[in-house]
mmCIF file of C-alpha atoms in Angstrom:
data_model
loop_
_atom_site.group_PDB
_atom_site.id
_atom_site.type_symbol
_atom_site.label_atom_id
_atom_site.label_comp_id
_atom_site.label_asym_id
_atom_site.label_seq_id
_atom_site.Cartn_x
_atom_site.Cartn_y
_atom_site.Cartn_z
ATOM 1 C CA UNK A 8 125.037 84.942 119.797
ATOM 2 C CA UNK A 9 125.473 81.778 121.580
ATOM 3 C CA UNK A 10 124.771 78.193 121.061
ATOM 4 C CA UNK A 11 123.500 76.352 124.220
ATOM 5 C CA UNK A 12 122.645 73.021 124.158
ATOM 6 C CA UNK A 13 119.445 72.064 125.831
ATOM 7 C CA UNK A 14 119.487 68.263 126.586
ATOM 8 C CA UNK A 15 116.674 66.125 128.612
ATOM 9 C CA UNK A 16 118.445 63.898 130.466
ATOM 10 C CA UNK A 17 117.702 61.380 133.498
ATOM 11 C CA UNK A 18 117.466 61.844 137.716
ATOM 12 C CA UNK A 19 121.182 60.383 137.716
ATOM 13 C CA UNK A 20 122.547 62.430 135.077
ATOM 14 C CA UNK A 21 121.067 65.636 136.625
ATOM 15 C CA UNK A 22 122.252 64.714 140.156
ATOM 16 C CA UNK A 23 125.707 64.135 139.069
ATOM 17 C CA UNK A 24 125.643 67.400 137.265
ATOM 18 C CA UNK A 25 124.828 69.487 140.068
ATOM 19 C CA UNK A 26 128.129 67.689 141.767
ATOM 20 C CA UNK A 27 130.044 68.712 139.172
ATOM 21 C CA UNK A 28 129.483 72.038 139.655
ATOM 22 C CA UNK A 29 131.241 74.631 141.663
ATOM 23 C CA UNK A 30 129.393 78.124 141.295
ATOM 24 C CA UNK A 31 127.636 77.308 144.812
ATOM 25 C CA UNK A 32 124.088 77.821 143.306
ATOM 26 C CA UNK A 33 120.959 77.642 145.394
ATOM 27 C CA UNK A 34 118.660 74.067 144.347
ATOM 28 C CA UNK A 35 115.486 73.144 145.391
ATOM 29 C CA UNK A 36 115.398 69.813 147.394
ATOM 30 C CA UNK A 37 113.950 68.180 144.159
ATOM 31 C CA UNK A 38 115.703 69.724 141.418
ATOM 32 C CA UNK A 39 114.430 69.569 138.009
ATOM 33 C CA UNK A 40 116.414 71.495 135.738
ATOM 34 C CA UNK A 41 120.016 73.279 135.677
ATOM 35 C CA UNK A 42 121.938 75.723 133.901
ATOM 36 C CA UNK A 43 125.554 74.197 133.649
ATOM 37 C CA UNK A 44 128.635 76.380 133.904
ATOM 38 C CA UNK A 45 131.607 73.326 133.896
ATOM 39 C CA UNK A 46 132.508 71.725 131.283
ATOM 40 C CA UNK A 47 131.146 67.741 131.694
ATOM 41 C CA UNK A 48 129.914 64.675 130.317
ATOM 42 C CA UNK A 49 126.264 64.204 130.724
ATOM 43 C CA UNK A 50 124.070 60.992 129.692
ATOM 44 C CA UNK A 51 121.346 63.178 127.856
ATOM 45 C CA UNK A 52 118.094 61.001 126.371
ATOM 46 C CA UNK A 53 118.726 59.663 123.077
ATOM 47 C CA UNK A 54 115.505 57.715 122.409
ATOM 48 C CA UNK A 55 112.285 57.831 123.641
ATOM 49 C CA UNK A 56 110.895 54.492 125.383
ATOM 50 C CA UNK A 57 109.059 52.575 123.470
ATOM 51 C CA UNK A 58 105.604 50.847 124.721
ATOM 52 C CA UNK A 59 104.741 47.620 122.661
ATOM 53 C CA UNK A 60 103.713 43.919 123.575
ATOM 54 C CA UNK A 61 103.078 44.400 127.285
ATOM 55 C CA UNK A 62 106.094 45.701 127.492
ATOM 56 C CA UNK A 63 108.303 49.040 128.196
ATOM 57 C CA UNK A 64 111.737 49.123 125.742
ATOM 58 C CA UNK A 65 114.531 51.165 128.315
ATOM 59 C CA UNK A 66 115.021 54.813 127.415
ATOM 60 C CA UNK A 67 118.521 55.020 125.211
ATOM 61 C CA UNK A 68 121.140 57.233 126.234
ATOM 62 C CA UNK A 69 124.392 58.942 124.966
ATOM 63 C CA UNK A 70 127.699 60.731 127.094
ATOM 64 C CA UNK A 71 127.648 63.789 125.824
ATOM 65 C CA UNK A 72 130.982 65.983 126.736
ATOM 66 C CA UNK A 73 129.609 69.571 127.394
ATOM 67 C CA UNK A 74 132.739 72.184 125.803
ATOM 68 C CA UNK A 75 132.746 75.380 127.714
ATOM 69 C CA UNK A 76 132.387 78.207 125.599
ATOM 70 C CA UNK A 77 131.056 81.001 127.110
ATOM 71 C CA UNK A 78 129.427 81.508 130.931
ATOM 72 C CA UNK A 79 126.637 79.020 130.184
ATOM 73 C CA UNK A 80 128.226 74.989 128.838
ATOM 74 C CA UNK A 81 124.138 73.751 128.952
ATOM 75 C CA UNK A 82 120.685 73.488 129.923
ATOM 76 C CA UNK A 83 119.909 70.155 131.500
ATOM 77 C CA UNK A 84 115.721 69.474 131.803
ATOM 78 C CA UNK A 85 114.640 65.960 133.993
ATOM 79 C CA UNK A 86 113.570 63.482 131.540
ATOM 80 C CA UNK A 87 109.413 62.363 131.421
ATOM 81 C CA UNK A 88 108.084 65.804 132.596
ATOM 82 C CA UNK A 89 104.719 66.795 131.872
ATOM 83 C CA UNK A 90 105.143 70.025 128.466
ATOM 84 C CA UNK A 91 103.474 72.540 130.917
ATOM 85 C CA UNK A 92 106.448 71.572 133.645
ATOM 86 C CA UNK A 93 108.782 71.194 131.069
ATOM 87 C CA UNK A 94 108.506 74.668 129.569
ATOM 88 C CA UNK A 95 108.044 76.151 132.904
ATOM 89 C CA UNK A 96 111.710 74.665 133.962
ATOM 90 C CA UNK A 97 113.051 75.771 130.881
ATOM 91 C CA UNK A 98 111.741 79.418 131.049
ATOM 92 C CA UNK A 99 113.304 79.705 134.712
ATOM 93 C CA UNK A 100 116.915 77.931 133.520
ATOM 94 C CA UNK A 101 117.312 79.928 130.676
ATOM 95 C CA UNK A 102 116.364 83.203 132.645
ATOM 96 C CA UNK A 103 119.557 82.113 134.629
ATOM 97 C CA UNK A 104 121.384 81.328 131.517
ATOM 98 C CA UNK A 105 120.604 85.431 130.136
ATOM 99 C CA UNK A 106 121.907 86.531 133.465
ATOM 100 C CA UNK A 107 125.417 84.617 133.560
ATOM 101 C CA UNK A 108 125.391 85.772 129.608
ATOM 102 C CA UNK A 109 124.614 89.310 130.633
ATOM 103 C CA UNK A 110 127.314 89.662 133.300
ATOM 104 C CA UNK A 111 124.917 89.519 136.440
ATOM 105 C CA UNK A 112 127.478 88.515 139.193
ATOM 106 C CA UNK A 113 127.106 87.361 143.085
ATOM 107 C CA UNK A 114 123.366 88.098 143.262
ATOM 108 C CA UNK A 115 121.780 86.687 146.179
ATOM 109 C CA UNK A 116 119.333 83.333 145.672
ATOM 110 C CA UNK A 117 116.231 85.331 146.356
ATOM 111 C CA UNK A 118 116.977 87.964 143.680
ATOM 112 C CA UNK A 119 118.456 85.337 141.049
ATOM 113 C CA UNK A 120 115.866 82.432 141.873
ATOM 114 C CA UNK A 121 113.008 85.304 142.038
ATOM 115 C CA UNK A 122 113.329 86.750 138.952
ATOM 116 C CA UNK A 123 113.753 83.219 136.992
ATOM 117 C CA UNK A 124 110.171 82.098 138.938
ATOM 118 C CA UNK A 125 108.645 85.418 137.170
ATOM 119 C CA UNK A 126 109.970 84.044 134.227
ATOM 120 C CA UNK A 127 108.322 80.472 134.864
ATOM 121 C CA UNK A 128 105.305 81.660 135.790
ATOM 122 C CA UNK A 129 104.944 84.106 132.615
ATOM 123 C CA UNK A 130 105.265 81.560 130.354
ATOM 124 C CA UNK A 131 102.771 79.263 132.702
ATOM 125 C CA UNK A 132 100.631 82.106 132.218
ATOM 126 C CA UNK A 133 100.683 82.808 128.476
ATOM 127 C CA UNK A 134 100.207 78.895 127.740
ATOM 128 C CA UNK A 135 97.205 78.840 130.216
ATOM 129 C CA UNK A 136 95.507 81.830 130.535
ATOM 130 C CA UNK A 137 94.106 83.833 127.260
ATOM 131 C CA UNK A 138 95.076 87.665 127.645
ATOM 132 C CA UNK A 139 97.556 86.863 129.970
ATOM 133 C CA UNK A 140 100.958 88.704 130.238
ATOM 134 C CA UNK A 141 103.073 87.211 127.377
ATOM 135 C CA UNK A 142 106.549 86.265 127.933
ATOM 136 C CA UNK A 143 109.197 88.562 126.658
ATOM 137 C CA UNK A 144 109.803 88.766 123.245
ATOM 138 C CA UNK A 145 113.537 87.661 121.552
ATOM 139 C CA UNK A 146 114.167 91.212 120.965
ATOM 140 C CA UNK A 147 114.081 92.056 125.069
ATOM 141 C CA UNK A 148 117.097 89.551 125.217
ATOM 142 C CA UNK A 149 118.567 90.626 121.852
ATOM 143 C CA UNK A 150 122.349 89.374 121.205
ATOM 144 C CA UNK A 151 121.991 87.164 124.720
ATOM 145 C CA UNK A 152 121.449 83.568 123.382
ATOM 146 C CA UNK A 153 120.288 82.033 120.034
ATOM 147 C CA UNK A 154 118.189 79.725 122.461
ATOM 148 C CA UNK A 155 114.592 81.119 122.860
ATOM 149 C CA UNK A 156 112.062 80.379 125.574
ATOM 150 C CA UNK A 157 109.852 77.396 125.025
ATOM 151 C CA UNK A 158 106.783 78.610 122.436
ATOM 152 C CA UNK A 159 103.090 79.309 122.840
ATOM 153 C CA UNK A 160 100.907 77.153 121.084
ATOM 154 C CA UNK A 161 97.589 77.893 122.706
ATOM 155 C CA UNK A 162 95.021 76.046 120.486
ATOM 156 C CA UNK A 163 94.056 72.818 121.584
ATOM 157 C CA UNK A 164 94.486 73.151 124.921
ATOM 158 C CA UNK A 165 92.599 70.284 126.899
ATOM 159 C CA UNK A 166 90.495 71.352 129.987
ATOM 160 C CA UNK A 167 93.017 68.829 132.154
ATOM 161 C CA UNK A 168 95.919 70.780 131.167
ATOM 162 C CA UNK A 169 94.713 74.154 131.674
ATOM 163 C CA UNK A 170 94.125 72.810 135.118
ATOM 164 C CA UNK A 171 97.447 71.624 135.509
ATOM 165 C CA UNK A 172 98.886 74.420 134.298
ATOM 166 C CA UNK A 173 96.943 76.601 136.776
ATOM 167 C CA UNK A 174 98.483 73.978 139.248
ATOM 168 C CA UNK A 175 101.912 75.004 138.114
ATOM 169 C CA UNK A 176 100.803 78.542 138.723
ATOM 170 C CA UNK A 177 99.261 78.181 142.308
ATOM 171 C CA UNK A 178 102.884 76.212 143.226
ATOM 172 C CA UNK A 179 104.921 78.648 141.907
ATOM 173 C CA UNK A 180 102.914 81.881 143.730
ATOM 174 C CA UNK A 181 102.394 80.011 146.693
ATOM 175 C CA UNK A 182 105.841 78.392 147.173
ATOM 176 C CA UNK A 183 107.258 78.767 151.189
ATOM 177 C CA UNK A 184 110.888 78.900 150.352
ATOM 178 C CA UNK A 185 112.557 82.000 150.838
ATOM 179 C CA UNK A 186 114.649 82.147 147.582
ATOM 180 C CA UNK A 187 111.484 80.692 145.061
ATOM 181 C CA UNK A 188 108.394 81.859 147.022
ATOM 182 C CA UNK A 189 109.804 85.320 148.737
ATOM 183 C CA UNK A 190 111.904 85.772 146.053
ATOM 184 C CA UNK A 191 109.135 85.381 143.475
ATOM 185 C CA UNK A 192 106.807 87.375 145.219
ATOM 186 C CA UNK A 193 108.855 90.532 145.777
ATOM 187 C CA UNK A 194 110.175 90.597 142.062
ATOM 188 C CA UNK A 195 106.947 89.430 140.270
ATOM 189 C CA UNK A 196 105.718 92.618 142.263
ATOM 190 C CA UNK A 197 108.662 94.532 141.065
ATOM 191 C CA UNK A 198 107.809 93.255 137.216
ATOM 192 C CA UNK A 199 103.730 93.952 137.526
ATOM 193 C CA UNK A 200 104.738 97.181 138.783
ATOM 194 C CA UNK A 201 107.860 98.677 136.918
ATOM 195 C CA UNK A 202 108.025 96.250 134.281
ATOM 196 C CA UNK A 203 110.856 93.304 133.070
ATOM 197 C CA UNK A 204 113.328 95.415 131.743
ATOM 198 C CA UNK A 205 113.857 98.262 134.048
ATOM 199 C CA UNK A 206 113.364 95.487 136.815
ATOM 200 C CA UNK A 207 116.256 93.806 135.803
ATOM 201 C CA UNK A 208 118.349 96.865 134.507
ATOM 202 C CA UNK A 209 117.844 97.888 138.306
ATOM 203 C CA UNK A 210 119.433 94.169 139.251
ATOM 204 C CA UNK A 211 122.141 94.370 137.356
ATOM 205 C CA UNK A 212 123.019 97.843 139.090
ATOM 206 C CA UNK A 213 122.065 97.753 142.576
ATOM 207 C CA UNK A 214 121.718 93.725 142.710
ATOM 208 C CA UNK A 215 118.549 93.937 144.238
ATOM 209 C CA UNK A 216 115.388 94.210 143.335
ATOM 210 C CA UNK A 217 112.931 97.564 142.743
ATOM 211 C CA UNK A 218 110.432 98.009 145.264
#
């Protein structure tokens, strides 16, 4: 199994990541989240802001120096998210993370970026809506990464963010890009269909996606 650190870390910090790396991967415009393959120092978030006497105390930070020791050096998550977001960016990077892991190679953005959105949205799903599809268990990515997906902790759930997270949902189904709102659509049809695993066993063969 492998260790990857997941760090929170500011806009800069995540900008100048995505310079420092060279596996040409498709981003969004507004990128929120990235799985790292080159070894770097990143500023991650050390400690929280504080709010006290009409006044904000800065967000501390630390250079971390990211070791490469296997396809995937980190996960780097944007900084001040809302937990809904959060988990939904970390579902979809480490989706990518299982696939470098895994030894899925030159798949296009719309297969890659479509099945890590199915990912996003499962786990969108599971925190929002009772009865829901559930995200894959550890064992379905046995021996992959020591790193989980985010967890489930559906009590308490306030009316505003079940309507956020149905936001999340509705963005993510309804996206106009052709790598995250094609691509999602044709492999979350794929997954309802045929299911995660033979979905992506049928990736890692043909590099597209069942239909």
């Amino acid at each position: 199994d492998q260790q990857i650190p997941m760090l929170l870390v500011e806009r800069q910090a995540l900008n100048e990541a995505m310079e420092g790396e060279k596996d040409g991967h498709y981003h969004m415009p507004e990128t929120r989240g990235l799985c790292l393959s080159e070894e770097q120092t990143v500023s991650s978030i050390l400690k929280r802001p504080k709010i006290g006497e009409n006044r904000i105390c800065g967000v501390r930070t630390h250079p971390q120096k990211l070791t490469r020791k296997c396809e995937v050096t980190a996960i780097l998550v944007l900084y001040g998210l809302p937990r809904l977001l959060t988990g939904s960016i970390l579902a979809h990077e480490l989706m990518h993370a299982w696939l470098r892991l895994k030894g899925y190679r030159n798949l296009s953005p719309e297969v890659e970026e479509g099945i890590c959105q199915v990912l996003s949205h499962m786990w969108l799903e599971s925190e929002v809506m009772p009865g829901s599809r559930n995200i894959p268990s550890s064992s379905t990515f046995a021996s992959s990464s020591s790193s989980s997906f985010p967890s489930s902790k559906k009590a308490g759930k306030s009316d505003t963010e079940k309507k956020l997270g149905g936001f999340f949902i509705h963005q993510i189904a309804h996206d106009t890009s052709s790598a995250y709102g094609e691509g999602f659509r044709t492999a979350n049809k794929a997954v309802n269909k045929f299911g995660l695993r033979r979905t992506l066993d049928h990736i890692r063969w043909t590099g597209n996606l069942l239909m």
